[in-house]
CSV table of C-alpha atoms in Angstrom, one decimal:
chain,number,residue,atom,x,y,z
D,1,UNK,CA,81.2,-63.3,-30.7
D,2,UNK,CA,84.5,-63.9,-32.4
D,3,UNK,CA,85.5,-67.6,-32.7
D,4,UNK,CA,88.6,-67.1,-30.5
D,5,UNK,CA,86.5,-65.7,-27.7
D,6,UNK,CA,83.9,-68.5,-28.1
D,7,UNK,CA,86.6,-71.2,-27.8
D,8,UNK,CA,88.0,-69.6,-24.6
D,9,UNK,CA,84.5,-69.3,-23.0
D,10,UNK,CA,83.9,-73.0,-23.8
D,11,UNK,CA,87.1,-73.9,-22.0
D,12,UNK,CA,86.3,-71.7,-19.0
D,13,UNK,CA,82.9,-73.4,-18.7
D,14,UNK,CA,84.4,-76.9,-19.1
D,15,UNK,CA,87.1,-76.3,-16.5
D,16,UNK,CA,84.7,-74.7,-14.1
D,17,UNK,CA,82.2,-77.6,-14.3
D,18,UNK,CA,84.9,-80.3,-14.1
D,19,UNK,CA,87.3,-78.8,-11.5
D,20,UNK,CA,85.4,-75.9,-10.0
D,21,UNK,CA,88.5,-73.8,-10.9
D,22,UNK,CA,89.6,-71.2,-13.4
D,23,UNK,CA,92.2,-72.5,-15.9
D,24,UNK,CA,94.5,-69.5,-15.9
D,25,UNK,CA,95.9,-67.8,-18.9
D,26,UNK,CA,98.3,-70.5,-20.0
D,27,UNK,CA,95.9,-73.4,-19.9
D,28,UNK,CA,93.2,-71.3,-21.5
D,29,UNK,CA,95.4,-70.2,-24.4
D,30,UNK,CA,96.6,-73.7,-25.2
D,31,UNK,CA,93.4,-75.6,-24.7
D,32,UNK,CA,91.4,-73.0,-26.8
D,33,UNK,CA,94.0,-73.4,-29.6
D,34,UNK,CA,93.2,-77.1,-29.6
D,35,UNK,CA,89.6,-76.3,-30.2
D,36,UNK,CA,90.5,-74.0,-33.1
D,37,UNK,CA,92.4,-77.0,-34.6
D,38,UNK,CA,89.1,-79.0,-34.6
D,39,UNK,CA,89.6,-80.7,-31.3
D,40,UNK,CA,86.2,-81.9,-30.2
D,41,UNK,CA,85.0,-80.3,-26.9
D,42,UNK,CA,83.3,-83.6,-26.0
D,43,UNK,CA,86.5,-85.5,-26.6
D,44,UNK,CA,88.5,-83.0,-24.6
D,45,UNK,CA,86.0,-83.4,-21.7
D,46,UNK,CA,86.3,-87.2,-21.9
D,47,UNK,CA,90.0,-87.1,-21.8
D,48,UNK,CA,90.0,-84.8,-18.8
D,49,UNK,CA,87.4,-87.0,-17.1
D,50,UNK,CA,89.9,-89.9,-17.4
D,51,UNK,CA,92.8,-87.8,-15.9
D,52,UNK,CA,94.3,-88.3,-12.5
D,53,UNK,CA,93.3,-84.8,-11.6
D,54,UNK,CA,89.6,-85.3,-12.2
D,55,UNK,CA,89.6,-88.6,-10.3
D,56,UNK,CA,90.9,-86.6,-7.4
D,57,UNK,CA,93.2,-89.1,-5.6
D,58,UNK,CA,96.8,-88.5,-4.7
D,59,UNK,CA,99.1,-91.4,-5.1
D,60,UNK,CA,102.4,-89.5,-5.6
D,61,UNK,CA,104.2,-90.7,-2.5
D,62,UNK,CA,103.3,-94.3,-2.8
D,63,UNK,CA,105.5,-97.1,-4.1
D,64,UNK,CA,104.4,-98.9,-7.2
D,65,UNK,CA,102.6,-101.8,-5.5
D,66,UNK,CA,100.7,-99.7,-3.0
D,67,UNK,CA,99.8,-97.2,-5.8
D,68,UNK,CA,98.6,-100.0,-8.0
D,69,UNK,CA,96.4,-101.7,-5.4
D,70,UNK,CA,94.9,-98.5,-4.0
D,71,UNK,CA,94.2,-97.0,-7.5
D,72,UNK,CA,92.6,-100.2,-8.7
D,73,UNK,CA,90.5,-100.5,-5.6
D,74,UNK,CA,89.3,-96.9,-5.9
D,75,UNK,CA,88.5,-97.3,-9.6
D,76,UNK,CA,86.9,-100.8,-9.5
D,77,UNK,CA,85.8,-101.2,-5.9
D,78,UNK,CA,83.8,-104.4,-5.3
D,79,UNK,CA,82.3,-104.4,-8.9
D,80,UNK,CA,85.1,-106.5,-10.4
D,81,UNK,CA,86.4,-109.9,-9.5
D,82,UNK,CA,89.6,-110.0,-7.5
D,83,UNK,CA,91.3,-112.0,-10.1
D,84,UNK,CA,90.6,-109.3,-12.8
D,85,UNK,CA,91.7,-106.6,-10.4
D,86,UNK,CA,95.0,-108.4,-9.8
D,87,UNK,CA,95.6,-108.5,-13.6
D,88,UNK,CA,95.4,-104.7,-13.7
D,89,UNK,CA,97.6,-104.4,-10.6
D,90,UNK,CA,100.3,-106.5,-12.1
D,91,UNK,CA,100.1,-104.5,-15.3
D,92,UNK,CA,100.5,-101.2,-13.4
D,93,UNK,CA,103.5,-102.5,-11.3
D,94,UNK,CA,105.2,-103.8,-14.4
D,95,UNK,CA,104.7,-100.6,-16.3
D,96,UNK,CA,105.8,-98.5,-13.4
D,97,UNK,CA,109.0,-100.5,-13.3
D,98,UNK,CA,109.4,-99.7,-17.0
D,99,UNK,CA,109.3,-96.0,-16.3
D,100,UNK,CA,105.7,-95.2,-17.2
D,101,UNK,CA,104.5,-92.2,-15.0
D,102,UNK,CA,101.5,-92.6,-12.7
D,103,UNK,CA,99.3,-90.1,-14.5
D,104,UNK,CA,99.7,-91.9,-17.8
D,105,UNK,CA,98.9,-95.2,-16.2
D,106,UNK,CA,95.8,-93.8,-14.5
D,107,UNK,CA,94.6,-92.3,-17.8
D,108,UNK,CA,95.3,-95.5,-19.7
D,109,UNK,CA,93.4,-97.8,-17.3
D,110,UNK,CA,90.5,-95.3,-17.0
D,111,UNK,CA,90.3,-94.9,-20.7
D,112,UNK,CA,90.2,-98.6,-21.2
D,113,UNK,CA,87.4,-98.9,-18.6
D,114,UNK,CA,85.4,-96.1,-20.3
D,115,UNK,CA,85.5,-97.9,-23.6
D,116,UNK,CA,83.8,-101.0,-22.2
D,117,UNK,CA,80.0,-101.3,-22.6
D,118,UNK,CA,78.0,-101.2,-19.4
D,119,UNK,CA,76.5,-104.6,-20.3
D,120,UNK,CA,79.9,-106.3,-20.1
D,121,UNK,CA,79.6,-109.2,-17.6
D,122,UNK,CA,83.1,-108.7,-16.0
D,123,UNK,CA,83.6,-104.9,-16.0
D,124,UNK,CA,80.1,-103.4,-16.7
D,125,UNK,CA,79.2,-102.6,-13.1
D,126,UNK,CA,82.5,-100.8,-12.6
D,127,UNK,CA,81.9,-98.8,-15.8
D,128,UNK,CA,78.5,-97.8,-14.4
D,129,UNK,CA,79.9,-96.8,-11.0
D,130,UNK,CA,82.8,-94.8,-12.6
D,131,UNK,CA,80.3,-92.8,-14.7
D,132,UNK,CA,78.0,-92.2,-11.7
D,133,UNK,CA,81.0,-90.9,-9.7
D,134,UNK,CA,81.8,-88.5,-12.5
D,135,UNK,CA,78.2,-87.4,-12.8
D,136,UNK,CA,78.0,-86.8,-9.0
D,137,UNK,CA,81.1,-84.5,-9.2
D,138,UNK,CA,79.7,-82.5,-12.2
D,139,UNK,CA,76.4,-82.0,-10.5
D,140,UNK,CA,78.0,-80.8,-7.3
D,141,UNK,CA,80.1,-78.2,-9.1
D,142,UNK,CA,77.3,-77.2,-11.5
D,143,UNK,CA,74.2,-77.1,-9.3
D,144,UNK,CA,75.7,-76.7,-5.8
D,145,UNK,CA,72.7,-76.0,-3.5
D,146,UNK,CA,70.5,-74.4,-6.2
D,147,UNK,CA,68.5,-77.6,-6.7
D,148,UNK,CA,66.2,-79.5,-4.4
D,149,UNK,CA,67.3,-83.1,-3.7
D,150,UNK,CA,64.4,-84.4,-5.7
D,151,UNK,CA,65.2,-82.3,-8.8
D,152,UNK,CA,68.9,-83.1,-8.6
D,153,UNK,CA,68.0,-86.8,-8.5
D,154,UNK,CA,65.9,-86.4,-11.7
D,155,UNK,CA,68.8,-84.7,-13.5
D,156,UNK,CA,71.3,-87.3,-12.2
D,157,UNK,CA,69.0,-90.2,-13.4
D,158,UNK,CA,68.7,-88.5,-16.8
D,159,UNK,CA,72.5,-88.2,-17.2
D,160,UNK,CA,72.9,-91.8,-16.1
D,161,UNK,CA,70.4,-92.8,-18.8
D,162,UNK,CA,72.3,-90.9,-21.4
D,163,UNK,CA,75.5,-92.8,-20.6
D,164,UNK,CA,73.6,-96.1,-20.5
D,165,UNK,CA,72.2,-95.4,-24.0
D,166,UNK,CA,75.7,-95.1,-25.4
D,167,UNK,CA,76.9,-91.5,-24.8
D,168,UNK,CA,80.3,-91.0,-23.3
D,169,UNK,CA,80.7,-89.2,-19.9
D,170,UNK,CA,82.3,-86.4,-21.9
D,171,UNK,CA,79.2,-86.0,-24.0
D,172,UNK,CA,77.0,-86.0,-20.9
D,173,UNK,CA,79.2,-83.3,-19.3
D,174,UNK,CA,78.8,-81.1,-22.4
D,175,UNK,CA,75.0,-81.7,-22.3
D,176,UNK,CA,74.9,-80.5,-18.7
D,177,UNK,CA,77.0,-77.4,-19.5
D,178,UNK,CA,74.8,-76.5,-22.5
D,179,UNK,CA,71.6,-77.0,-20.6
D,180,UNK,CA,72.6,-74.7,-17.7
D,181,UNK,CA,74.2,-72.1,-20.0
D,182,UNK,CA,71.1,-71.8,-22.2
D,183,UNK,CA,68.3,-71.9,-19.7
D,184,UNK,CA,66.3,-68.7,-18.7
D,185,UNK,CA,67.6,-67.1,-15.5
D,186,UNK,CA,64.1,-67.0,-14.2
D,187,UNK,CA,63.3,-70.7,-14.8
D,188,UNK,CA,61.6,-72.1,-11.7
D,189,UNK,CA,63.8,-75.2,-11.5
D,190,UNK,CA,67.1,-74.2,-13.3
D,191,UNK,CA,67.2,-70.5,-12.8
D,192,UNK,CA,69.3,-70.6,-9.6
D,193,UNK,CA,71.8,-72.9,-11.3
D,194,UNK,CA,71.9,-70.7,-14.4
D,195,UNK,CA,72.7,-67.6,-12.3
D,196,UNK,CA,75.3,-69.4,-10.3
D,197,UNK,CA,76.9,-70.7,-13.5
D,198,UNK,CA,76.8,-67.2,-15.1
D,199,UNK,CA,78.4,-65.6,-12.1
D,200,UNK,CA,81.2,-68.2,-11.7
D,201,UNK,CA,82.0,-68.1,-15.4
D,202,UNK,CA,82.3,-64.3,-15.2
D,203,UNK,CA,84.7,-64.5,-12.3
D,204,UNK,CA,86.7,-67.2,-14.1
D,205,UNK,CA,86.8,-65.1,-17.2
D,206,UNK,CA,88.0,-62.1,-15.1
D,207,UNK,CA,90.9,-64.1,-13.7
D,208,UNK,CA,92.0,-66.0,-16.8
D,209,UNK,CA,91.1,-63.6,-19.7
D,210,UNK,CA,90.7,-60.1,-18.4
D,211,UNK,CA,93.6,-60.2,-15.9
D,212,UNK,CA,95.5,-63.0,-17.7
D,213,UNK,CA,96.1,-64.4,-14.3
D,214,UNK,CA,98.8,-67.1,-13.7
D,215,UNK,CA,100.0,-66.4,-10.2
D,216,UNK,CA,97.0,-67.7,-8.2
D,217,UNK,CA,97.2,-71.5,-7.7
D,218,UNK,CA,94.6,-74.2,-8.3
D,219,UNK,CA,93.4,-74.5,-4.7
D,220,UNK,CA,93.1,-70.7,-4.4
D,221,UNK,CA,91.0,-70.4,-7.5
D,222,UNK,CA,88.8,-73.2,-6.3
D,223,UNK,CA,88.3,-71.3,-3.0
D,224,UNK,CA,87.5,-68.1,-4.7
D,225,UNK,CA,84.9,-69.6,-7.0
D,226,UNK,CA,83.3,-71.7,-4.2
D,227,UNK,CA,82.4,-68.4,-2.5
D,228,UNK,CA,80.6,-67.2,-5.6
D,229,UNK,CA,76.8,-67.8,-5.4
D,230,UNK,CA,73.8,-66.8,-7.5
D,231,UNK,CA,74.0,-63.5,-5.7
D,232,UNK,CA,75.5,-60.8,-7.9
D,233,UNK,CA,77.4,-59.2,-5.0
D,234,UNK,CA,79.6,-62.3,-4.6
D,235,UNK,CA,81.0,-61.6,-8.1
D,236,UNK,CA,82.3,-58.2,-7.1
D,237,UNK,CA,83.8,-59.6,-3.9
D,238,UNK,CA,85.6,-62.4,-5.9
D,239,UNK,CA,87.0,-59.9,-8.4
D,240,UNK,CA,88.4,-57.8,-5.5
D,241,UNK,CA,90.0,-60.9,-4.0
D,242,UNK,CA,91.6,-61.7,-7.4
D,243,UNK,CA,92.9,-58.2,-7.8
D,244,UNK,CA,94.5,-58.3,-4.3
D,245,UNK,CA,96.0,-61.7,-4.8
D,246,UNK,CA,97.5,-60.8,-8.2
D,247,UNK,CA,98.9,-57.6,-6.9
D,248,UNK,CA,100.5,-58.9,-3.7
D,249,UNK,CA,101.7,-62.4,-4.7
D,250,UNK,CA,104.6,-63.6,-6.8
D,251,UNK,CA,104.1,-66.4,-9.2
D,252,UNK,CA,103.3,-69.5,-7.1
D,253,UNK,CA,103.2,-73.2,-7.8
D,254,UNK,CA,100.5,-75.4,-6.3
D,255,UNK,CA,101.4,-78.9,-5.1
D,256,UNK,CA,98.5,-80.1,-7.3
D,257,UNK,CA,99.6,-80.1,-11.0
D,258,UNK,CA,97.0,-78.0,-12.8
D,259,UNK,CA,98.9,-77.8,-16.1
D,260,UNK,CA,96.0,-79.2,-18.0
D,261,UNK,CA,97.6,-78.7,-21.4
D,262,UNK,CA,100.5,-80.9,-20.1
D,263,UNK,CA,98.0,-83.5,-18.9
D,264,UNK,CA,96.4,-83.7,-22.3
D,265,UNK,CA,99.8,-83.9,-24.0
D,266,UNK,CA,101.0,-86.7,-21.7
D,267,UNK,CA,97.8,-88.7,-22.4
D,268,UNK,CA,98.2,-88.2,-26.1
D,269,UNK,CA,101.9,-89.0,-26.1
D,270,UNK,CA,101.6,-92.0,-23.7
D,271,UNK,CA,104.1,-94.8,-24.6
D,272,UNK,CA,101.3,-97.2,-23.8
D,273,UNK,CA,99.5,-96.1,-27.0
D,274,UNK,CA,102.5,-97.1,-29.2
D,275,UNK,CA,105.2,-99.3,-27.7
D,276,UNK,CA,103.1,-101.5,-25.4
D,277,UNK,CA,100.2,-102.4,-27.6
D,278,UNK,CA,100.3,-106.1,-26.6
D,279,UNK,CA,99.9,-105.3,-22.9
D,280,UNK,CA,97.5,-102.4,-22.7
D,281,UNK,CA,94.6,-102.7,-20.2
D,282,UNK,CA,92.2,-102.9,-23.1
D,283,UNK,CA,93.6,-106.3,-23.9
D,284,UNK,CA,93.4,-107.3,-20.3
D,285,UNK,CA,89.8,-106.3,-20.1
D,286,UNK,CA,88.7,-108.0,-23.3
D,287,UNK,CA,86.0,-110.6,-23.0
């Protein structure tokens, strides 16, 4: 398989497992080019795991204080002392007033949390819960109903142990993808998940690569892929739906920003990484 195709397939698999969606031609082209420039797939997975889109909470219409308190409560829950949560809230409110966008603040705070060891006495429990939340989402998208509750629990515990031993959530995500992608389709435990994954990747590839689709929005691609099961007939049905939608719809824009390449760029170019070094959440969370 040519390297360019291999990079694109890797992106298709990653976006499918993290967002249960197909990236579309634009995202695919730009993210695959990052892999060609030696971007680590595990690093890309980690950065996307710390994005507002993966965290799946909408704060767009909230003022700075309500956004800060709601986001901090969602991220840290009852696992962090209120005094420490207020430090992060104040930081977010101040940075919002300085013009820093919500998605950059979300990524900055979540990145800082992800860098803290699970053994940290102040923030460790929040780190553990954040990783468990990510693992739950990955397993829901990757395994769906192909696993028994007991087998799913075994896989979940194994992934949690990987993170506890020092792996990042991004590395654990790539392990899960590689495991399902390489397992035999007739495997007693994993076979159903492998067939489901193969079928959904094929539909995702059809939309983003074969048809170079850009006019079906994020929510619609999620709906199409959700209807694909380990039954081969669902692949044909999904492709027919894609053909119909691409033929009959003009370019549309989803209310959910799914310009993943822009998300990555915003995280990389965040002013918090350069001009606010003395006030970044990492400093607030130290000790």
